[in-house]
Short mmCIF file of C-alpha atoms in Angstrom, two decimals:
data_model
loop_
_atom_site.label_atom_id
_atom_site.label_comp_id
_atom_site.label_asym_id
_atom_site.label_seq_id
_atom_site.Cartn_x
_atom_site.Cartn_y
_atom_site.Cartn_z
CA LYS A 25 40.87 -23.63 50.32
CA ILE A 26 38.24 -22.86 47.68
CA ASP A 27 39.46 -22.15 44.16
CA ASN A 28 37.64 -20.50 41.27
CA ILE A 29 35.35 -18.07 43.09
CA ILE A 30 33.28 -15.72 40.95
CA PHE A 31 30.87 -12.89 41.69
CA ALA A 32 27.70 -12.84 39.59
CA ASP A 33 24.42 -10.98 39.49
CA SER A 34 20.87 -12.32 39.59
CA LEU A 35 20.69 -12.88 35.81
CA PHE A 36 23.72 -15.17 35.62
CA PHE A 37 21.67 -18.37 35.35
CA SER A 38 19.29 -16.69 32.92
CA VAL A 39 22.20 -16.21 30.52
CA PHE A 40 24.01 -19.50 31.16
CA ASP A 41 22.28 -22.84 31.60
CA PHE A 42 24.62 -24.56 34.05
CA GLY A 43 21.77 -26.24 35.90
CA VAL A 44 20.44 -25.44 39.38
CA GLN A 45 19.81 -28.28 41.82
CA SER A 46 18.39 -26.18 44.66
CA GLY A 47 17.79 -22.55 45.53
CA SER A 48 16.62 -19.54 43.54
CA PRO A 49 19.57 -17.74 41.90
CA ARG A 50 17.30 -15.16 40.27
CA THR A 51 16.38 -13.94 43.76
CA ASP A 52 19.34 -14.85 45.97
CA LEU A 53 22.13 -13.56 43.73
CA GLY A 54 20.54 -10.14 44.01
CA LYS A 55 21.03 -10.09 47.80
CA PRO A 56 24.25 -9.42 49.72
CA GLY A 57 25.85 -12.27 51.65
CA MET A 58 24.45 -15.08 49.48
CA ALA A 59 26.33 -17.79 47.59
CA PHE A 60 25.83 -20.94 45.52
CA VAL A 61 28.21 -23.91 45.54
CA THR A 62 28.80 -26.55 42.89
CA GLN A 63 27.93 -30.19 43.45
CA SER A 64 31.61 -31.16 43.79
CA LEU A 65 32.30 -28.42 46.36
CA ALA A 66 29.17 -29.35 48.32
CA GLU A 67 30.41 -32.94 48.52
CA LYS A 68 33.88 -31.76 49.50
CA LEU A 69 32.54 -29.57 52.32
CA GLY A 70 29.83 -32.04 53.34
CA LEU A 71 26.98 -29.59 52.68
CA LYS A 72 23.52 -31.16 52.80
CA ASP A 73 21.22 -28.15 53.15
CA ASN A 74 21.06 -24.42 52.49
CA ALA A 75 21.56 -23.37 56.11
CA THR A 76 25.35 -23.54 55.96
CA THR A 77 27.41 -20.38 56.43
CA LEU A 78 30.82 -19.87 54.83
CA THR A 79 33.43 -17.27 55.70
CA LEU A 80 35.34 -15.98 52.70
CA ASP A 81 38.79 -14.52 53.27
CA SER A 82 38.12 -14.31 57.02
CA LYS A 83 35.86 -11.32 56.57
CA LEU A 84 32.89 -12.01 54.28
CA GLU A 85 30.07 -14.08 55.80
CA LEU A 86 28.10 -15.99 53.15
CA GLN A 87 24.97 -18.09 53.43
CA VAL A 88 24.80 -21.04 51.04
CA ALA A 89 21.57 -20.43 49.14
CA GLY A 90 21.72 -23.49 46.90
CA ILE A 91 23.68 -26.04 44.90
CA VAL A 92 24.36 -25.88 41.15
CA ASN A 93 25.88 -28.29 38.66
CA ASP A 94 29.60 -28.19 38.01
CA PRO A 95 30.51 -26.30 34.82
CA PRO A 96 31.48 -28.61 31.95
CA PRO A 97 35.20 -28.89 31.12
CA ASN A 98 34.74 -27.04 27.81
CA SER A 99 33.17 -23.97 29.43
CA HIS A 100 35.39 -20.89 29.58
CA ILE A 101 33.82 -20.00 32.95
CA ASN A 102 35.30 -22.17 35.68
CA PHE A 103 33.77 -21.83 39.13
CA SER A 104 33.17 -23.76 42.32
CA LEU A 105 31.59 -20.92 44.35
CA ILE A 106 29.29 -18.19 43.02
CA VAL A 107 28.93 -15.17 45.30
CA SER A 108 26.17 -12.61 44.83
CA MET A 109 27.40 -9.41 43.21
CA PRO A 110 26.04 -7.14 46.00
CA SER A 111 28.46 -8.95 48.36
CA LEU A 112 31.46 -7.46 46.56
CA SER A 113 32.73 -4.37 48.35
CA SER A 114 35.79 -2.18 48.48
CA ASP A 115 36.45 -3.41 52.00
CA PHE A 116 36.58 -7.01 50.79
CA LEU A 117 39.18 -5.98 48.19
CA GLY A 118 41.36 -4.42 50.86
CA GLY A 119 40.36 -0.85 50.12
CA LEU A 120 40.64 -1.08 46.34
CA PRO A 121 37.93 0.88 44.54
CA LEU A 122 35.05 -0.77 42.71
CA THR A 123 34.11 2.22 40.55
CA GLU A 124 37.52 3.61 39.59
CA TRP A 125 37.79 3.96 35.81
CA GLY A 126 41.58 3.87 36.05
CA MET A 127 41.49 0.17 36.90
CA THR A 128 40.64 -2.67 34.51
CA MET A 129 39.45 -5.36 36.90
CA ALA A 130 35.69 -5.21 36.43
CA GLY A 131 35.28 -8.63 34.83
CA MET A 132 32.97 -9.62 32.01
CA ALA A 133 29.58 -8.35 30.89
CA TYR A 134 27.44 -10.79 28.90
CA ILE A 135 24.66 -9.52 26.63
CA VAL A 136 21.89 -11.67 25.15
CA PHE A 137 20.42 -10.19 21.97
CA PRO A 138 16.97 -10.95 20.60
CA GLU A 139 16.93 -13.25 17.61
CA HIS A 140 17.80 -11.54 14.30
CA HIS A 141 19.17 -8.51 16.18
CA ALA A 142 22.29 -6.96 14.66
CA PRO A 143 25.05 -6.48 17.28
CA ALA A 144 26.57 -3.76 15.10
CA SER A 145 24.04 -1.23 16.38
CA MET A 146 25.17 -1.92 19.95
CA GLU A 147 28.82 -1.47 18.90
CA ALA A 148 28.03 2.08 17.75
CA ARG A 149 26.33 2.88 21.05
CA LEU A 150 29.29 1.50 23.00
CA LYS A 151 31.59 3.87 21.13
CA ALA A 152 29.39 6.80 22.12
CA PHE A 153 29.40 5.52 25.71
CA GLY A 154 33.20 5.69 25.84
CA GLU A 155 33.28 9.16 24.35
CA LYS A 156 30.76 10.33 26.95
CA TYR A 157 32.34 8.92 30.11
CA PHE A 158 36.05 8.85 29.30
CA GLU A 159 38.26 11.89 29.14
CA ALA A 160 39.32 12.96 25.67
CA ASP A 161 42.72 11.25 25.69
CA ASP A 162 41.29 8.08 27.24
CA ALA A 163 38.47 7.85 24.70
CA ALA A 164 41.01 8.03 21.88
CA ARG A 165 42.89 4.93 23.10
CA LYS A 166 40.15 2.93 24.85
CA SER A 167 37.14 1.39 23.20
CA PHE A 168 34.43 -1.17 23.89
CA HIS A 169 33.72 -4.09 21.57
CA LEU A 170 31.41 -7.09 21.54
CA GLN A 171 32.98 -10.52 21.31
CA PRO A 172 30.84 -13.46 20.16
CA LEU A 173 30.72 -16.13 22.84
CA SER A 174 31.56 -18.73 20.19
CA ASP A 175 34.86 -16.90 19.61
CA ILE A 176 35.94 -16.76 23.24
CA HIS A 177 37.89 -20.03 23.14
CA PHE A 178 39.97 -19.00 20.14
CA ASN A 179 40.66 -15.28 20.52
CA GLU A 180 43.57 -14.15 22.71
CA GLN A 181 42.92 -10.48 21.98
CA TYR A 182 40.57 -10.20 24.95
CA ALA A 183 41.51 -10.83 28.56
CA LEU A 184 39.87 -13.55 30.61
CA ASN A 185 38.70 -13.44 34.19
CA ALA A 186 40.87 -15.05 36.85
CA GLY A 187 39.94 -18.72 36.98
CA ASP A 188 38.66 -18.81 33.41
CA ARG A 189 40.00 -21.64 31.34
CA PRO A 190 42.64 -20.43 28.89
CA ASN A 191 41.93 -19.91 25.22
CA VAL A 192 44.00 -20.89 22.22
CA VAL A 193 44.59 -19.28 18.84
CA LYS A 194 42.58 -21.10 16.18
CA GLU A 195 45.51 -20.99 13.77
CA ARG A 196 47.50 -23.20 16.16
CA LEU A 197 44.76 -25.81 16.05
CA TRP A 198 44.85 -25.75 12.26
CA ILE A 199 48.62 -26.19 12.32
CA MET A 200 48.26 -29.23 14.58
CA ALA A 201 45.51 -30.66 12.36
CA ILE A 202 47.58 -30.14 9.20
CA LEU A 203 50.56 -31.75 10.90
CA GLY A 204 48.46 -34.79 11.76
CA LEU A 205 47.20 -35.03 8.17
CA VAL A 206 50.75 -34.80 6.82
CA ILE A 207 51.87 -37.66 9.07
CA LEU A 208 48.82 -39.67 7.96
CA ALA A 209 49.68 -38.94 4.31
CA VAL A 210 53.23 -40.20 4.86
CA ALA A 211 51.82 -43.42 6.31
CA CYS A 212 49.49 -43.82 3.31
CA ILE A 213 52.37 -43.24 0.89
CA ASN A 214 54.43 -45.83 2.72
CA PHE A 215 51.58 -48.33 2.40
CA VAL A 216 51.22 -47.62 -1.34
CA ASN A 217 54.94 -48.12 -1.93
CA LEU A 218 55.00 -51.39 0.00
CA ALA A 219 51.86 -52.67 -1.72
CA THR A 220 53.12 -51.95 -5.23
CA ALA A 221 56.62 -53.25 -4.41
CA MET A 222 55.09 -56.56 -3.28
CA ALA A 223 53.08 -56.87 -6.49
CA VAL A 224 55.29 -59.73 -7.72
CA ASN A 225 54.25 -61.86 -4.76
CA LYS A 226 50.58 -61.34 -5.64
CA SER A 227 50.90 -61.50 -9.41
CA LYS A 228 50.19 -65.23 -9.74
CA GLU A 229 47.23 -64.94 -7.37
CA ILE A 230 45.84 -62.19 -9.59
CA GLY A 231 46.48 -64.28 -12.73
CA VAL A 232 44.67 -67.29 -11.29
CA ARG A 233 41.72 -65.18 -10.15
CA LYS A 234 41.37 -63.58 -13.60
CA THR A 235 41.69 -66.97 -15.31
CA LEU A 236 38.86 -68.27 -13.15
CA GLY A 237 36.67 -65.36 -14.25
CA ALA A 238 37.27 -62.64 -11.70
CA GLN A 239 36.52 -59.20 -13.11
CA ARG A 240 38.70 -56.17 -12.55
CA LYS A 241 36.15 -54.37 -10.39
CA GLN A 242 35.95 -57.45 -8.16
CA LEU A 243 39.73 -57.40 -7.71
CA ILE A 244 39.64 -53.68 -6.94
CA ALA A 245 36.97 -54.30 -4.30
CA TYR A 246 39.08 -57.14 -2.89
CA PHE A 247 42.20 -54.99 -2.51
CA LEU A 248 40.23 -52.06 -1.10
CA THR A 249 38.65 -54.39 1.46
CA GLU A 250 42.11 -55.59 2.44
CA SER A 251 43.22 -51.97 2.85
CA CYS A 252 40.10 -51.16 4.89
CA VAL A 253 40.69 -54.09 7.27
CA MET A 254 44.27 -52.97 7.88
CA THR A 255 43.07 -49.39 8.47
CA VAL A 256 40.42 -50.53 10.97
CA LEU A 257 43.01 -52.56 12.87
CA ALA A 258 45.36 -49.56 12.91
CA VAL A 259 42.57 -47.28 14.21
CA ILE A 260 41.70 -49.75 16.99
CA VAL A 261 45.34 -49.93 18.08
CA SER A 262 45.69 -46.13 17.94
CA LEU A 263 42.52 -45.61 20.02
CA CYS A 264 43.86 -48.02 22.65
CA PHE A 265 47.14 -46.11 22.79
CA ALA A 266 45.28 -42.78 22.96
CA GLU A 267 43.11 -43.99 25.85
CA TRP A 268 46.21 -45.25 27.66
CA LEU A 269 48.25 -42.06 27.17
CA LEU A 270 45.42 -39.56 27.70
CA PRO A 271 45.70 -39.36 31.54
CA TRP A 272 49.41 -38.60 31.26
CA LEU A 273 48.76 -36.00 28.56
CA ASN A 274 46.02 -34.34 30.64
CA ASN A 275 48.38 -34.13 33.58
CA PHE A 276 51.17 -32.70 31.41
CA LEU A 277 48.95 -30.12 29.68
CA GLU A 278 46.75 -29.47 32.74
CA LYS A 279 43.66 -30.19 30.62
CA GLN A 280 40.54 -32.32 31.02
CA MET A 281 40.29 -34.08 27.68
CA ASP A 282 38.42 -37.35 27.35
CA LEU A 283 37.94 -39.94 24.62
CA ASP A 284 34.30 -41.00 24.72
CA LEU A 285 33.80 -42.89 21.47
CA TRP A 286 30.55 -44.54 22.53
CA THR A 287 28.53 -41.36 23.21
CA ASP A 288 30.33 -38.65 21.21
CA ASN A 289 28.60 -38.59 17.82
CA ALA A 290 31.08 -36.11 16.36
CA LEU A 291 34.01 -38.36 17.32
CA GLN A 292 32.25 -41.39 15.83
CA LEU A 293 31.73 -39.54 12.55
CA PHE A 294 35.37 -38.42 12.53
CA VAL A 295 36.68 -41.97 13.09
CA LEU A 296 34.38 -43.37 10.38
CA THR A 297 35.47 -40.67 7.92
CA LEU A 298 39.10 -41.30 8.83
CA VAL A 299 38.75 -45.03 8.10
CA VAL A 300 37.03 -44.48 4.74
CA VAL A 301 39.37 -41.73 3.51
CA THR A 302 42.53 -43.51 4.67
CA SER A 303 41.40 -46.78 3.08
CA LEU A 304 40.80 -45.05 -0.25
CA LEU A 305 44.03 -43.03 -0.17
CA SER A 306 46.20 -46.01 0.70
CA GLY A 307 44.43 -48.76 -1.22
CA LEU A 308 42.95 -47.28 -4.39
CA TYR A 309 46.14 -46.88 -6.44
CA PRO A 310 47.59 -50.34 -5.58
CA ALA A 311 44.18 -51.87 -6.31
CA ILE A 312 44.04 -50.29 -9.76
CA VAL A 313 47.64 -51.26 -10.60
CA LEU A 314 47.41 -54.85 -9.35
CA SER A 315 44.01 -55.51 -10.92
CA GLY A 316 45.35 -54.37 -14.30
CA TYR A 317 47.86 -57.22 -14.70
CA GLN A 318 47.23 -59.50 -17.70
CA PRO A 319 46.71 -63.14 -16.63
CA VAL A 320 48.61 -64.67 -19.58
CA ALA A 321 51.73 -62.61 -18.93
CA VAL A 322 51.54 -63.31 -15.22
CA LEU A 323 51.21 -67.08 -15.60
CA LYS A 324 54.09 -67.19 -18.11
CA ASN A 325 56.31 -65.25 -15.62
CA LYS A 326 56.60 -62.42 -18.12
CA LEU A 327 55.31 -59.74 -15.74
CA SER A 328 57.49 -56.65 -15.98
CA MET A 329 57.85 -54.48 -12.90
CA HIS A 330 59.42 -51.68 -14.88
CA ARG A 331 56.31 -49.99 -16.17
CA SER A 332 57.20 -46.39 -16.47
CA SER A 333 53.98 -45.08 -14.97
CA GLY A 334 53.96 -47.24 -11.83
CA VAL A 335 57.67 -47.00 -11.13
CA GLY A 336 57.68 -43.27 -11.85
CA LEU A 337 54.84 -42.63 -9.46
CA ARG A 338 56.50 -44.73 -6.77
CA LYS A 339 59.67 -42.69 -7.16
CA VAL A 340 57.69 -39.48 -6.76
CA LEU A 341 55.99 -40.83 -3.65
CA VAL A 342 59.29 -41.96 -2.13
CA VAL A 343 60.89 -38.57 -2.76
CA PHE A 344 57.85 -36.78 -1.31
CA GLN A 345 57.86 -39.06 1.74
CA PHE A 346 61.57 -38.50 2.30
CA LEU A 347 61.13 -34.73 1.97
CA VAL A 348 58.24 -34.60 4.45
CA VAL A 349 60.10 -36.74 6.98
CA GLN A 350 63.17 -34.52 6.72
CA VAL A 351 61.04 -31.41 7.30
CA LEU A 352 59.39 -33.03 10.33
CA VAL A 353 62.75 -34.09 11.80
CA VAL A 354 64.29 -30.64 11.32
CA SER A 355 61.17 -28.96 12.72
CA THR A 356 61.24 -31.23 15.77
CA VAL A 357 64.89 -30.37 16.45
CA VAL A 358 64.22 -26.63 16.04
CA ILE A 359 61.14 -26.72 18.29
CA GLY A 360 63.03 -28.76 20.88
CA ASN A 361 65.88 -26.25 20.91
CA GLN A 362 63.37 -23.41 21.21
CA MET A 363 61.65 -25.10 24.16
CA ASN A 364 64.99 -25.66 25.87
CA TYR A 365 65.86 -22.01 25.28
CA LEU A 366 62.60 -20.82 26.81
CA ARG A 367 62.96 -23.24 29.72
CA GLY A 368 66.51 -22.17 30.50
CA LYS A 369 66.33 -18.45 29.77
CA PRO A 370 66.86 -16.31 32.90
CA LEU A 371 63.73 -14.34 33.84
CA GLY A 372 65.62 -11.61 35.66
CA TYR A 373 65.05 -12.94 39.19
CA ASP A 374 65.46 -16.12 41.26
CA THR A 375 62.86 -18.79 40.54
CA GLU A 376 64.33 -21.82 42.31
CA ALA A 377 62.77 -23.17 45.51
CA VAL A 378 60.11 -20.46 45.86
CA VAL A 379 56.69 -21.39 47.26
CA ASN A 380 53.61 -19.16 46.89
CA VAL A 381 51.05 -19.46 49.68
CA ALA A 382 47.75 -17.58 49.87
CA VAL A 383 47.28 -15.99 53.30
CA PRO A 384 43.62 -15.32 54.19
CA ALA A 385 44.36 -13.05 57.16
CA ARG A 386 45.43 -9.47 56.44
CA GLU A 387 45.57 -8.09 59.98
CA ALA A 388 49.02 -6.72 60.76
CA ASP A 389 49.46 -8.71 63.98
CA LYS A 390 48.56 -12.03 62.33
CA LEU A 391 50.83 -11.35 59.36
CA ALA A 392 53.67 -10.46 61.70
CA ALA A 393 53.15 -13.61 63.77
CA PHE A 394 53.09 -15.78 60.68
CA ARG A 395 56.27 -14.12 59.40
CA THR A 396 58.01 -14.79 62.73
CA ARG A 397 57.09 -18.46 62.54
CA MET A 398 58.25 -18.75 58.94
CA GLU A 399 61.59 -17.10 59.66
CA ALA A 400 62.14 -19.49 62.58
CA ASN A 401 62.06 -22.38 60.11
CA PRO A 402 65.65 -23.37 59.22
CA ASP A 403 64.52 -24.47 55.75
CA VAL A 404 63.32 -20.94 54.88
CA ILE A 405 65.99 -18.42 53.86
CA ALA A 406 63.67 -15.56 52.87
CA MET A 407 59.97 -14.73 52.93
CA SER A 408 57.76 -11.83 51.98
CA TYR A 409 54.21 -10.69 51.38
CA GLY A 410 53.08 -9.50 47.97
CA LEU A 411 50.47 -9.69 45.23
CA GLY A 412 51.83 -12.39 42.97
CA ALA A 413 55.27 -13.46 41.82
CA PRO A 414 57.22 -11.18 39.44
CA THR A 415 55.98 -13.33 36.54
CA SER A 416 52.31 -13.58 37.39
CA GLU A 417 48.88 -12.47 36.23
CA ASN A 418 48.27 -11.26 39.78
CA ALA A 419 48.64 -7.52 39.39
CA LEU A 420 46.50 -4.40 39.29
CA THR A 421 46.43 -3.20 35.70
CA THR A 422 45.89 0.53 35.77
CA SER A 423 46.97 3.83 34.25
CA TYR A 424 49.91 5.92 35.45
CA TYR A 425 51.53 9.26 34.74
CA LEU A 426 54.04 11.73 36.08
CA THR A 427 52.19 13.86 38.62
CA GLU A 428 53.90 17.03 37.45
CA LYS A 429 52.57 16.52 33.91
CA GLY A 430 49.00 15.90 35.02
CA ASN A 431 46.51 13.38 33.75
CA SER A 432 47.07 14.41 30.13
CA GLY A 433 50.21 12.30 30.21
CA ALA A 434 48.39 9.05 31.06
CA HIS A 435 48.96 7.22 27.81
CA ASN A 436 50.12 3.87 29.20
CA MET A 437 48.96 1.01 31.36
CA VAL A 438 51.09 -0.53 34.09
CA ASN A 439 51.06 -3.70 36.17
CA LEU A 440 50.92 -2.47 39.76
CA LYS A 441 52.24 -5.00 42.29
CA PRO A 442 51.79 -4.33 46.03
CA VAL A 443 54.73 -5.94 47.89
CA ASP A 444 56.57 -5.64 51.20
CA SER A 445 60.09 -4.77 52.32
CA ARG A 446 61.43 -8.32 51.87
CA TYR A 447 60.04 -9.08 48.43
CA ARG A 448 63.32 -8.20 46.73
CA ASP A 449 65.32 -10.60 48.93
CA THR A 450 62.86 -13.41 48.26
CA TYR A 451 63.12 -13.15 44.49
CA GLY A 452 66.57 -11.64 44.08
CA LEU A 453 65.41 -8.66 42.02
CA LYS A 454 68.29 -6.45 40.87
CA LEU A 455 68.02 -2.90 42.25
CA ILE A 456 70.03 -0.66 39.91
CA ALA A 457 69.30 2.69 41.60
CA GLY A 458 67.69 4.11 44.72
CA ARG A 459 66.48 1.92 47.57
CA TRP A 460 63.95 -0.80 48.33
CA PHE A 461 61.00 -0.54 50.69
CA THR A 462 61.59 -0.55 54.45
CA GLU A 463 59.33 -1.65 57.29
CA THR A 464 58.67 2.03 57.93
CA ASP A 465 57.29 2.31 54.38
CA GLU A 466 54.97 -0.61 55.14
CA GLN A 467 53.69 1.06 58.29
CA LEU A 468 53.09 4.37 56.49
CA ALA A 469 51.01 2.57 53.84
CA ASP A 470 48.81 0.76 56.38
CA LEU A 471 45.17 1.29 55.40
CA SER A 472 44.19 1.40 59.07
CA ARG A 473 45.95 4.76 59.34
CA PRO A 474 44.04 7.97 58.63
CA GLU A 475 44.04 8.61 54.89
CA ALA A 476 45.82 11.94 55.33
CA SER A 477 48.76 10.24 57.06
CA GLN A 478 49.16 7.40 54.55
CA VAL A 479 52.34 7.64 52.48
CA PHE A 480 52.96 5.53 49.39
CA VAL A 481 56.24 5.12 47.51
CA TYR A 482 56.96 3.39 44.23
CA ILE A 483 59.75 1.28 42.75
CA ILE A 484 59.63 0.97 38.98
CA ASN A 485 61.32 -1.18 36.36
CA GLU A 486 63.42 0.17 33.48
CA THR A 487 60.55 -0.09 31.00
CA THR A 488 58.39 2.15 33.19
CA MET A 489 61.29 4.57 33.57
CA ARG A 490 61.67 4.91 29.80
CA SER A 491 57.92 5.24 29.26
CA LEU A 492 57.94 8.23 31.63
CA GLY A 493 60.54 9.97 29.49
CA ALA A 494 63.62 9.29 31.63
CA ARG A 495 66.79 7.90 30.10
CA THR A 496 68.63 7.19 33.35
CA PRO A 497 67.43 6.33 36.87
CA ASP A 498 68.76 9.64 38.20
CA GLU A 499 66.24 11.48 36.01
CA ILE A 500 63.26 9.70 37.60
CA LEU A 501 64.28 9.18 41.24
CA GLY A 502 62.48 11.57 43.56
CA LYS A 503 59.72 12.38 41.08
CA HIS A 504 56.10 11.61 41.86
CA VAL A 505 53.90 9.21 39.90
CA THR A 506 50.11 8.92 40.12
CA THR A 507 48.36 5.62 39.36
CA GLY A 508 44.73 4.88 38.60
CA VAL A 509 44.22 3.01 41.89
CA ASN A 510 42.32 5.65 43.85
CA SER A 511 44.61 8.17 42.12
CA ILE A 512 47.34 7.28 44.63
CA GLU A 513 50.40 9.49 44.31
CA GLY A 514 53.81 8.20 45.34
CA GLU A 515 57.46 9.13 45.12
CA VAL A 516 59.75 6.98 42.96
CA ILE A 517 62.39 5.71 45.39
CA GLY A 518 64.05 3.01 43.29
CA VAL A 519 64.53 1.42 39.88
CA VAL A 520 64.94 -2.33 39.32
CA ALA A 521 66.34 -4.04 36.26
CA ASP A 522 63.80 -5.28 33.75
CA PHE A 523 62.51 -8.80 34.29
CA HIS A 524 60.02 -10.92 32.38
CA ASP A 525 56.66 -10.27 34.02
CA ALA A 526 54.70 -12.41 31.56
CA SER A 527 55.29 -15.05 28.90
CA LEU A 528 58.62 -14.95 27.10
CA HIS A 529 56.60 -14.54 23.91
CA GLU A 530 55.53 -11.08 25.10
CA ALA A 531 57.50 -7.87 25.49
CA ILE A 532 58.44 -6.74 28.99
CA SER A 533 55.66 -4.54 30.37
CA PRO A 534 55.85 -1.50 32.64
CA VAL A 535 55.78 -2.62 36.29
CA ILE A 536 55.42 -0.54 39.45
CA PHE A 537 55.93 -1.98 42.94
CA MET A 538 54.13 -0.25 45.80
CA ASN A 539 54.39 -0.71 49.56
CA PHE A 540 51.23 -2.65 50.37
CA PRO A 541 51.39 -6.35 51.51
CA PHE A 542 48.93 -9.02 50.41
CA LEU A 543 50.15 -12.60 50.00
CA LEU A 544 53.00 -14.71 51.33
CA ARG A 545 56.03 -15.84 49.35
CA CYS A 546 58.84 -17.90 50.87
CA ARG A 547 62.16 -19.10 49.52
CA ASN A 548 63.55 -22.41 50.74
CA GLN A 549 67.01 -23.88 51.11
CA SER A 550 66.24 -26.52 48.47
CA LYS A 551 63.67 -27.48 45.84
CA ASN A 552 62.05 -29.86 48.36
CA HIS A 553 59.30 -27.57 49.67
CA ARG A 554 57.42 -30.13 51.77
CA PRO A 555 59.36 -29.85 55.09
CA ALA A 556 59.13 -26.05 55.06
CA VAL A 557 55.43 -26.06 54.21
CA ASP A 558 54.54 -28.72 56.79
CA ASN A 559 56.38 -26.83 59.51
CA CYS A 560 54.24 -23.73 58.91
CA ARG A 561 50.88 -25.45 59.41
CA TYR A 562 48.90 -24.67 62.52
#
């Protein structure tokens, strides 16, 4: 299995400098049937020359034209195989259109501007482009915008291609940074309180040093050096712990973070700044207080620890430290409860013991044979074919409208999920009205049939029902809906209860199921998937 496959044109390596080891992407990516592999994939497949042929999805023959470097972990584009754009066809996508405006699956377009060129002028031309090629109602709700490449890691407003590394909101990074600084401040305050509280133990040392001629600035430098040494030791210990815990954290977060202190100049500067700032914050005030003691009073044991300024400041620091710790403890409890709530909240369908398996073959006889073998497995209690789980990014995002109202009613986008007659049993979706797909529905939707004899039917969720103006399932059953996928029209034969089709942080979206099988899903007797999976290998 090859993950992270992208289609790119001949200018891809002119825009991005990923590094080419062999081949000519500028020429070969402009030809059909050509592909480039990364160094890691070439080693995995044992490729040593450019004469190798790969078969993609059992139907697309590709000649390996060259080898390129692996993309760095911080690149938003993640690929192992680059296929020439002319190789992409409607047949490869199972009959889905490549030029249908009703679908939003075209991918990304990257534009390189000349130096000192204002992108704003291009923004205005993009607006005119939409007004020219979209219908009036579409142009009013759809628009094109340019996104700086430097912003692509931190802006969740724009969708990413499948296989792209996820982005994160910049505000969340600031929150994490502020949280780290607050914890560091608490540690500094704790050090200040301990240092000033232990002043009595150092008072005679200070008195002797001053009697022998030590100046105040020398004592301040001495205490700051002591603070700096302790900070350096703490940083060394923390770096060792970070290096030790980083593999576990990468596995937990599914990231590829590394701690390369010897070659990362930015990290070196950060650690140095951290040592200097922490040393000053934690050591400056104790150094000033301790160096200010009078030697005569100290040596006569007349040192008073009840100076209003020092004690008052320590009280303020203790109260502040206690307040911050309480806030952190309460926040941790609240976040933990929220995580448990999200982890345990029902999604509206069965999620236990379900395995998703990509099936390369789409021929009806092979799919039927594979289904027969799966159902013969005693560990499998249900199986189906479909494009993605109910909660999955695998869907065809397109427009939809009631056929009787015409295209003027297309004001919404829907996640269209092609599934088969057993998809509901596999996931336990709740059908609240109408019926589910039958094997006859699957046969009528077979793309090998003449187009005039193909019949499609739809099953919608409650959100889709309400968006079409119906208040009850009876008002929508039997009506016809047209989607943007080849303008396919189908009768609504059923309504399922709403389920979470995306993150629990997002509202439930309109979803339409259609009778058109793609991928395999199977449900096992237990959470131990290995016996069932091993039994289905040929």
